[in-house]
Coordinates of C-alpha atoms and ligand atoms in Angstrom, one line a residue:
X1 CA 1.0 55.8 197.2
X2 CA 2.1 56.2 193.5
X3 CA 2.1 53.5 191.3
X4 CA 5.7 51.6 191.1
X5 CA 6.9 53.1 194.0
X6 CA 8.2 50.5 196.2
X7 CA 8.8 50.5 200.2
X8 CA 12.8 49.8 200.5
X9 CA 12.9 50.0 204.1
X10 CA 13.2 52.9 206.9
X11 CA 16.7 53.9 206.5
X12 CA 15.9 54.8 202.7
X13 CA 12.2 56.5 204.1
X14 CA 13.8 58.3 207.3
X15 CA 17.1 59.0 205.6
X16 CA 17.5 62.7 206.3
X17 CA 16.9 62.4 209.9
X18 CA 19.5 58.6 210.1
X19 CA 23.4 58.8 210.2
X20 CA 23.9 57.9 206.6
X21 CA 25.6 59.4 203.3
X22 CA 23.9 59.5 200.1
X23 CA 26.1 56.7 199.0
X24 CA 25.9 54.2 201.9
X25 CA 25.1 50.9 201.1
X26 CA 21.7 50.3 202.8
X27 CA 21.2 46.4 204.2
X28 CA 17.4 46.3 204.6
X29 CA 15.0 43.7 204.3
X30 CA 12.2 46.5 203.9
X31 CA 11.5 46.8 207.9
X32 CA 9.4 49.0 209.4
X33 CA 6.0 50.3 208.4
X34 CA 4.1 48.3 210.3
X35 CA 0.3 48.6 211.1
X36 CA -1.3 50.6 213.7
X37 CA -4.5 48.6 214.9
X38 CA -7.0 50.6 216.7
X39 CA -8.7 48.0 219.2
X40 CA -11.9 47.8 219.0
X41 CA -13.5 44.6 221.3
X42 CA -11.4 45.3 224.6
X43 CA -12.1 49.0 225.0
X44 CA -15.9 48.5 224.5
X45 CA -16.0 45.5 226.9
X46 CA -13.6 47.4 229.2
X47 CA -16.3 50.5 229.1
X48 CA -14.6 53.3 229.1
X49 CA -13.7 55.8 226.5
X50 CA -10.1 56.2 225.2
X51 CA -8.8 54.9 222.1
X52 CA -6.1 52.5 222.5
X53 CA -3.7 51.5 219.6
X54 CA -1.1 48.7 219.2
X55 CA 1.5 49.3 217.1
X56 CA 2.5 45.6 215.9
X57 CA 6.0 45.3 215.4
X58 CA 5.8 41.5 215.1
X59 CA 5.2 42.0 211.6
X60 CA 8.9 43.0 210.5
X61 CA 10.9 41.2 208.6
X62 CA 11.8 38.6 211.1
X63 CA 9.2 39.3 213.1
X64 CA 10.3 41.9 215.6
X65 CA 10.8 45.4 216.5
X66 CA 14.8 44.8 216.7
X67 CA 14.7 44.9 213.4
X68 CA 14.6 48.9 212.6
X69 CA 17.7 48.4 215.2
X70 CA 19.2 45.7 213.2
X71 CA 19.1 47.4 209.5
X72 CA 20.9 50.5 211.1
X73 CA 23.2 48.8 213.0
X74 CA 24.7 46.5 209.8
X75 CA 24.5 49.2 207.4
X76 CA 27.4 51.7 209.7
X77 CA 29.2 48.6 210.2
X78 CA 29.5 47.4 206.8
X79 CA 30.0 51.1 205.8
X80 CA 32.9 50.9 208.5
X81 CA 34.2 47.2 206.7
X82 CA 33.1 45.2 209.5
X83 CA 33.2 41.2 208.2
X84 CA 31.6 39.7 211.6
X85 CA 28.6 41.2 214.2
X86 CA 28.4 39.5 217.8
X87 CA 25.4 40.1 220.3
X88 CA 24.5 38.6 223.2
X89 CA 19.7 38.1 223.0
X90 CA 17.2 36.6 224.5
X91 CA 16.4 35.5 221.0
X92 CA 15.1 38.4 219.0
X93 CA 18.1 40.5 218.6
X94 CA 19.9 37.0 217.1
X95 CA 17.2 36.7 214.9
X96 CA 17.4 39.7 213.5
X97 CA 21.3 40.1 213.4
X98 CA 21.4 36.9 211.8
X99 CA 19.1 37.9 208.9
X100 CA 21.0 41.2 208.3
X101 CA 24.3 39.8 208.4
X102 CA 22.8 36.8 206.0
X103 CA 21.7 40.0 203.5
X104 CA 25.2 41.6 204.2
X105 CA 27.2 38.5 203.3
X106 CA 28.7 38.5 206.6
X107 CA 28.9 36.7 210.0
X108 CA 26.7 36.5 212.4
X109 CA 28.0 35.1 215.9
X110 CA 25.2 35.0 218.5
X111 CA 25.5 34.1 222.2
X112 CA 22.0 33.1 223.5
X113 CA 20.8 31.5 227.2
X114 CA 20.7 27.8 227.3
X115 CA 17.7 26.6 226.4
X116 CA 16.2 29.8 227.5
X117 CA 14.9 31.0 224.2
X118 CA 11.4 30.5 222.1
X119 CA 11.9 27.9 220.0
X120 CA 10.8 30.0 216.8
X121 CA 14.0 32.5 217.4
X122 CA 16.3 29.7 217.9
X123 CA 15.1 28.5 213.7
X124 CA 15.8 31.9 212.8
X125 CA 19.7 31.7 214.0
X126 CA 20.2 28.4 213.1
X127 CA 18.4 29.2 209.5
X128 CA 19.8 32.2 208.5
X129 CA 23.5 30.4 209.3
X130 CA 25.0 32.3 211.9
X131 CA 27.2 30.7 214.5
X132 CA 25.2 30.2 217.7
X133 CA 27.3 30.0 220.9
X134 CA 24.7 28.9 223.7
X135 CA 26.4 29.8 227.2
X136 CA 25.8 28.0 230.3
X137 CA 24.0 31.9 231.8
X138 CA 21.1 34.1 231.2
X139 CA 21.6 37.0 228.9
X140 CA 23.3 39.2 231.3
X141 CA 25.8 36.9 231.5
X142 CA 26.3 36.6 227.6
X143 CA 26.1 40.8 227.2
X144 CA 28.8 40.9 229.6
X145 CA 30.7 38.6 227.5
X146 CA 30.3 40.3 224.2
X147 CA 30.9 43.5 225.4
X148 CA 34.4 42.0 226.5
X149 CA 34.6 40.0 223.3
X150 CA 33.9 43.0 220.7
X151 CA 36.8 45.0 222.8
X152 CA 39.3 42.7 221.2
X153 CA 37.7 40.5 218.6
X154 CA 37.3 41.9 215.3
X155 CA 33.8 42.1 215.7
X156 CA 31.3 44.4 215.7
X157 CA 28.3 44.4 219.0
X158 CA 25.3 44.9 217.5
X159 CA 23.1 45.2 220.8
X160 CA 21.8 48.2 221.8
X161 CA 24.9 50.0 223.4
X162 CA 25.7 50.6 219.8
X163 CA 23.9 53.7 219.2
X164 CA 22.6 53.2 215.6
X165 CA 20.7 50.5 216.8
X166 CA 18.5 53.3 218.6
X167 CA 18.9 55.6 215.8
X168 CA 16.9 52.6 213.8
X169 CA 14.2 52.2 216.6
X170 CA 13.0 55.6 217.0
X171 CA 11.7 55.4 213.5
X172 CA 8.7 53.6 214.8
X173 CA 7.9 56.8 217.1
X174 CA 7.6 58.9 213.2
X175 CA 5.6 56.2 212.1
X176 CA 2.9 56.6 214.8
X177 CA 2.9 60.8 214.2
X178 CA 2.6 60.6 211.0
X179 CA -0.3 58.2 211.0
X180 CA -2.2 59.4 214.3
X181 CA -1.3 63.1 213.1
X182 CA 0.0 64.0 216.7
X183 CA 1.8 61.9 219.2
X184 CA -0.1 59.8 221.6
X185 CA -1.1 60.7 225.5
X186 CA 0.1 57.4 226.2
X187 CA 2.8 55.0 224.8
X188 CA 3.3 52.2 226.5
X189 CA 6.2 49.5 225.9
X190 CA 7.7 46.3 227.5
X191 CA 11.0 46.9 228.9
X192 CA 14.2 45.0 229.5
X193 CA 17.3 46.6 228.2
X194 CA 15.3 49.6 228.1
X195 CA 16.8 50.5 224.5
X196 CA 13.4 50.4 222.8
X197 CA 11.4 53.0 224.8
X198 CA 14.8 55.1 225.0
X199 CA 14.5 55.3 221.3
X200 CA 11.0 55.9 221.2
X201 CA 11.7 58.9 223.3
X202 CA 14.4 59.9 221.1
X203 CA 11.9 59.5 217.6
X204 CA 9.7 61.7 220.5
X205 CA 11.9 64.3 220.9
X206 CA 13.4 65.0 217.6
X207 CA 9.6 65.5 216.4
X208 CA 8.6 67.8 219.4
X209 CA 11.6 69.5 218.2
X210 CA 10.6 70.7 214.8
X211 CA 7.5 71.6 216.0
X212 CA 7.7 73.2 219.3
X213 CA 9.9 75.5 220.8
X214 CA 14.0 74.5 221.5
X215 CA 14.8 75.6 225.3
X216 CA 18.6 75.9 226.0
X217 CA 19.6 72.9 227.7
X218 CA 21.4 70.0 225.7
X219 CA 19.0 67.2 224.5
X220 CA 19.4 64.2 226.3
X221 CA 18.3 61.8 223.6
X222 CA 20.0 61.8 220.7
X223 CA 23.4 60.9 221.5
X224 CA 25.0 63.6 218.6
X225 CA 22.8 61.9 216.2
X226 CA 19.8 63.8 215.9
X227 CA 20.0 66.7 213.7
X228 CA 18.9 68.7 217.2
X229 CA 21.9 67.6 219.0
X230 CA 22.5 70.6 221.3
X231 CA 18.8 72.0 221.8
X232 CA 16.2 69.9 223.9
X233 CA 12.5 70.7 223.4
X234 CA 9.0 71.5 224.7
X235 CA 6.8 70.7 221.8
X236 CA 4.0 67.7 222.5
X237 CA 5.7 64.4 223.6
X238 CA 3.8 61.5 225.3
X239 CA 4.4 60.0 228.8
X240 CA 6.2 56.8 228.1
X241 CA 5.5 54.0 230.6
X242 CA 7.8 50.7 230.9
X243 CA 6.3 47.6 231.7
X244 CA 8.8 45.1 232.8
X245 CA 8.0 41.2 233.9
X246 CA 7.5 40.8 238.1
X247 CA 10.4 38.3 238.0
X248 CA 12.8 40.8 236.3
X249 CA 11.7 44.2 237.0
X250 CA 14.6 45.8 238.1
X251 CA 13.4 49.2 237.2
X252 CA 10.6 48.5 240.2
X253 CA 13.5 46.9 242.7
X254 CA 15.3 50.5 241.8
X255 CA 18.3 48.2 241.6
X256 CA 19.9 45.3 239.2
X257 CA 18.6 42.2 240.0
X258 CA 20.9 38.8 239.2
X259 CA 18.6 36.1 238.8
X260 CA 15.5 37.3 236.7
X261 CA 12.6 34.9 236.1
X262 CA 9.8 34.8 233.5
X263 CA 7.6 33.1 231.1
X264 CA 8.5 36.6 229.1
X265 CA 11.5 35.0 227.9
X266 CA 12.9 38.0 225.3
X267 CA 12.9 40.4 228.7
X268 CA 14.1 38.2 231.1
X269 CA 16.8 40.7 231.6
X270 CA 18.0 41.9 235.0
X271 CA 20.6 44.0 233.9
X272 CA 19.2 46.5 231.7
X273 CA 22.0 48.6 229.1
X274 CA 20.0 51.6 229.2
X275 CA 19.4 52.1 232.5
X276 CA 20.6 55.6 233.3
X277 CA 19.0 56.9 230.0
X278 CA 15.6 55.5 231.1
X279 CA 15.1 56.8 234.1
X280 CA 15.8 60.4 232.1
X281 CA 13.3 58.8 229.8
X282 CA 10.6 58.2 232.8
X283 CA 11.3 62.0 234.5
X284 CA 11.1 64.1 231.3
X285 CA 8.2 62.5 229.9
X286 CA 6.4 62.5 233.3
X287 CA 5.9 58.7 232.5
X288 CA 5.9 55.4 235.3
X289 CA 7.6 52.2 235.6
X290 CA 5.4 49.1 236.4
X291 CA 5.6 45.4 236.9
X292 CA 3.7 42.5 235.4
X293 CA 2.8 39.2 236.6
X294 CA 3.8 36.5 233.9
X295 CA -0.2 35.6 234.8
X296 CA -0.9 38.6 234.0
X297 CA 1.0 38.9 230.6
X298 CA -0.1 35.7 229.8
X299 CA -3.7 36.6 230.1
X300 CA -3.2 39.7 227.9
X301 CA -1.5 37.9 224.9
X302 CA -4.8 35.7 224.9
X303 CA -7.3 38.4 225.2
X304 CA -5.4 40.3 222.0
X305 CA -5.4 37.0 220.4
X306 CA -9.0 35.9 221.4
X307 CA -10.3 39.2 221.1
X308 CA -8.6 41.2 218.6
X309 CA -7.3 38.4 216.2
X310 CA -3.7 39.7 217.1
X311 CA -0.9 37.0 217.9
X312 CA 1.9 38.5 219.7
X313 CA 4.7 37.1 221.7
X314 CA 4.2 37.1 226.1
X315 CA 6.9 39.9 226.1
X316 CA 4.8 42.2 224.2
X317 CA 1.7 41.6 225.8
X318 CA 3.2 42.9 228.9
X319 CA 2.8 46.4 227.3
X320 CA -1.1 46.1 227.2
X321 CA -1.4 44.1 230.2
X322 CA 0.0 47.0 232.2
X323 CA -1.9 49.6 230.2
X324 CA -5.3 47.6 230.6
X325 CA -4.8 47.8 234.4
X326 CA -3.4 51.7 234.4
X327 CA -6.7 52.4 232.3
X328 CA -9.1 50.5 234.7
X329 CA -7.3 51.9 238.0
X330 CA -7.4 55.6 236.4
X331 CA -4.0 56.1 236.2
X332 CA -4.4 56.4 232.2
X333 CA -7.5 58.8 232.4
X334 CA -10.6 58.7 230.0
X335 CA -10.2 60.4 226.9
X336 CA -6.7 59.6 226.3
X337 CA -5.0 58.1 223.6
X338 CA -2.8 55.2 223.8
X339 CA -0.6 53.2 222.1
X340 CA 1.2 50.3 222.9
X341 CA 3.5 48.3 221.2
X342 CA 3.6 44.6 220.3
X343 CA 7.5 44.1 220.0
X344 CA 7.1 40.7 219.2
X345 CA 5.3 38.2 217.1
X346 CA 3.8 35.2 218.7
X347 CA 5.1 32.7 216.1
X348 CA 8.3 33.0 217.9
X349 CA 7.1 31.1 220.6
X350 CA 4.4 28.7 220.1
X351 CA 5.1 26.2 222.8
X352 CA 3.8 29.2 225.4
X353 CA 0.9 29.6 223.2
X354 CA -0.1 26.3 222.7
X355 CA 0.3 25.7 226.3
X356 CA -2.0 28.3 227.4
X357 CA -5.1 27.8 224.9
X358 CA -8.3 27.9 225.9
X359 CA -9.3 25.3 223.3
X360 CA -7.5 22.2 222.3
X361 CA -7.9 20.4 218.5
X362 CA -10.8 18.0 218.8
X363 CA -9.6 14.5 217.3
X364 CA -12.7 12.9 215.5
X365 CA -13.0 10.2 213.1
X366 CA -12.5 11.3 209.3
X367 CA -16.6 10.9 208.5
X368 CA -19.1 13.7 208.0
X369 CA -21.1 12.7 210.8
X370 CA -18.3 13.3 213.1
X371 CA -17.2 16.3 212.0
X372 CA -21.0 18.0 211.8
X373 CA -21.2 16.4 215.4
X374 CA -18.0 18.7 216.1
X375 CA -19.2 21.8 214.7
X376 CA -22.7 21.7 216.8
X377 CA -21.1 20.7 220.1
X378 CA -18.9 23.6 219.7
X379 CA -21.2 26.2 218.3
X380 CA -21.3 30.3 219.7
Ligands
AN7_401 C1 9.7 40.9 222.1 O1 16.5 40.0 221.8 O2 16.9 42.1 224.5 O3 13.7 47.2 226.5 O4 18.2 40.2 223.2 O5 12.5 40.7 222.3 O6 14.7 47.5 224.2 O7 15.4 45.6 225.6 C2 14.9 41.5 223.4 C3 14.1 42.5 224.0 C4 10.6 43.6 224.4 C5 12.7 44.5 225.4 N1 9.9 42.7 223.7 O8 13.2 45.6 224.6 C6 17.1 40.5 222.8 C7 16.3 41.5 223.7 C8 10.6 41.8 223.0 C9 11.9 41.7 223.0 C10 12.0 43.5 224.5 C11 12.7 42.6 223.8 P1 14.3 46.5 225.3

């Protein structure tokens, strides 16, 4: 990169290829470009040959992917004179939509689960001053409410049925061509709206399609955004597999299910928005849906933390969890490449981490001996 040449975010970087005018006023809080990690210590202890990538989107500005959503998503309605966004979240959309709207200089109204949200997303809200409304409901309840809400209110919905919050997303799926200089075999994702590997595929698809060959029937993906609205494609896309929690896994149940369940909290989701789109996802990329155990997901965030010195959040360890066991089972063959992406940071949530780690602090006396005596018992 040239000297004095700062990153201002991914609307300004993908801006021929996002819905905005040369003279939009961008809200960012310079999201995006976030690390790809090759892992190195699971895949040699696992002992087989693929290379397997995380993209970790816990290092955004407020710690999650929805914030590539979230820039998008303020910018059109401030360009459209919005003064007030609502969304229903299991915590990570309200962080995010609080921070923009904070940058904005509007409000923020955010209707989140009761006491059903990591304790690090609920600081965020409350922080960046937007007006939390906790319902007595899990998130479905609370989209189905701001859905009503933003009908009459004057109030913007910022979750993902508003399609520049996809637009936003698929920027990630540019991110990982440009750096891996092809797209992956594999990409794997945590689903519970669905929104996020429906704009992956999107990101996908509009790439394929300056590089491969347009066929004649309409694109699916881009909603009349993409500049390739009209013409699908065949160029190189990866199989895109959803991994959802066993407790809320409605994409396994092939139907909605009304009382999800997990330790996953930000996809506790049994209602997903995107539902018809991601099953279109699924057939066209030739990908799978599977499910999770929260044991399971629990397991992986430790291993990536243990292992790998990468601290996600449970939901996003649900992506590698899932690939892990599709690589060991052979369903992800050797030789492929992977990536899967941490959605989440695990600072969000650090009662589920603290709860699950292996060691505990070790109280000693404040004297030398004590503390050496500490370091040998604990040694290798
Ligand atoms: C860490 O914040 O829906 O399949 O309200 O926070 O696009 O829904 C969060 C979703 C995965 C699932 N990982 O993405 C919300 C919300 C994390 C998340 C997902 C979420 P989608």
């Amino acid at each position: 990169m040239a000297f004095g040449h700062r990153y201002t975010g991914l609307i300004d970087r993908y801006r021929d290829r996002l819905p905005v005018h040369d003279d939009t006023r961008i809200i960012s809080l310079g999201e995006g470009n976030t690390p790809l990690i090759r892992l190195n210590n699971i895949p040699r202890e696992l002992g087989r040959d693929f290379e397997l990538y995380v993209k970790f989107e816990g290092l955004n500005p407020t710690g999650s992917f929805k914030d590539r959503g979230m820039t998008m998503a303020v910018t059109k309605a401030v360009e459209e004179g919005s003064k007030a966004i609502i969304c229903a979240s299991t915590g990570n959309t309200s962080a995010a939509a609080a921070a923009y709207a904070a940058r904005a200089g509007i409000t923020a109204f955010v209707v989140i689960p009761d006491g059903k949200i990591a304790m690090g997303k609920l600081a965020q809200a409350m922080m960046h001053g937007s007006v939390v409304i906790q319902i007595e409901g899990n998130f479905d309840d609370g989209m189905r409410l701001v859905k009503e809400v933003a009908n009459s209110a004057p109030v913007t919905l910022v979750n993902s049925v508003n399609p520049f919050r996809l637009q936003g997303q698929k920027t990630a799926a540019f991110e990982i061509v440009e750096e891996l200089g092809r797209a992956p075999d594999f990409h794997c994702l945590p689903v519970g709206n669905a929104g996020n590997i429906t704009a992956h595929w999107i990101g996908y698809s509009e790439l394929a399609a300056q590089t491969g060959e347009h066929v004649t029937e309409a694109c699916t993906f881009c909603r009349g955004h993409c500049r390739f609205a009209g013409g699908g494609v065949t160029g190189q896309r990866p199989r895109m597999v959803g991994y959802q929690a066993s407790g809320s896994a409605p994409f396994l149940r092939g139907a909605m299910v009304d009382d999800p369940e997990t330790v996953a909290t930000a996809i506790r989701i049994g209602h997903p928005q995107s539902w018809d789109v991601a099953w279109k996802v699924r057939e066209e990329s030739g990908g799978w849906f599977d499910e999770c155990t929260d044991e399971e997901i629990l397991a992986a965030q430790k291993l990536l933390a243990e292992k790998e010195g990468v601290f996600c959040e449970p939901a996003s360890a649900t992506s590698v969890a899932g690939a892990l066991r599709d690589i060991r089972n052979g369903k992800i063959p050797e030789g492929s490449s992977v990536v899967c992406t941490l959605t989440g940071h695990g600072l969000k949530d650090p009662d589920t981490a603290i709860a699950q780690s292996s060691r505990t602090p070790i109280k000693v006396r404040a004297e030398l001996d004590a503390v050496t005596r500490a370091i040998h018992d604990n040694m290798g």
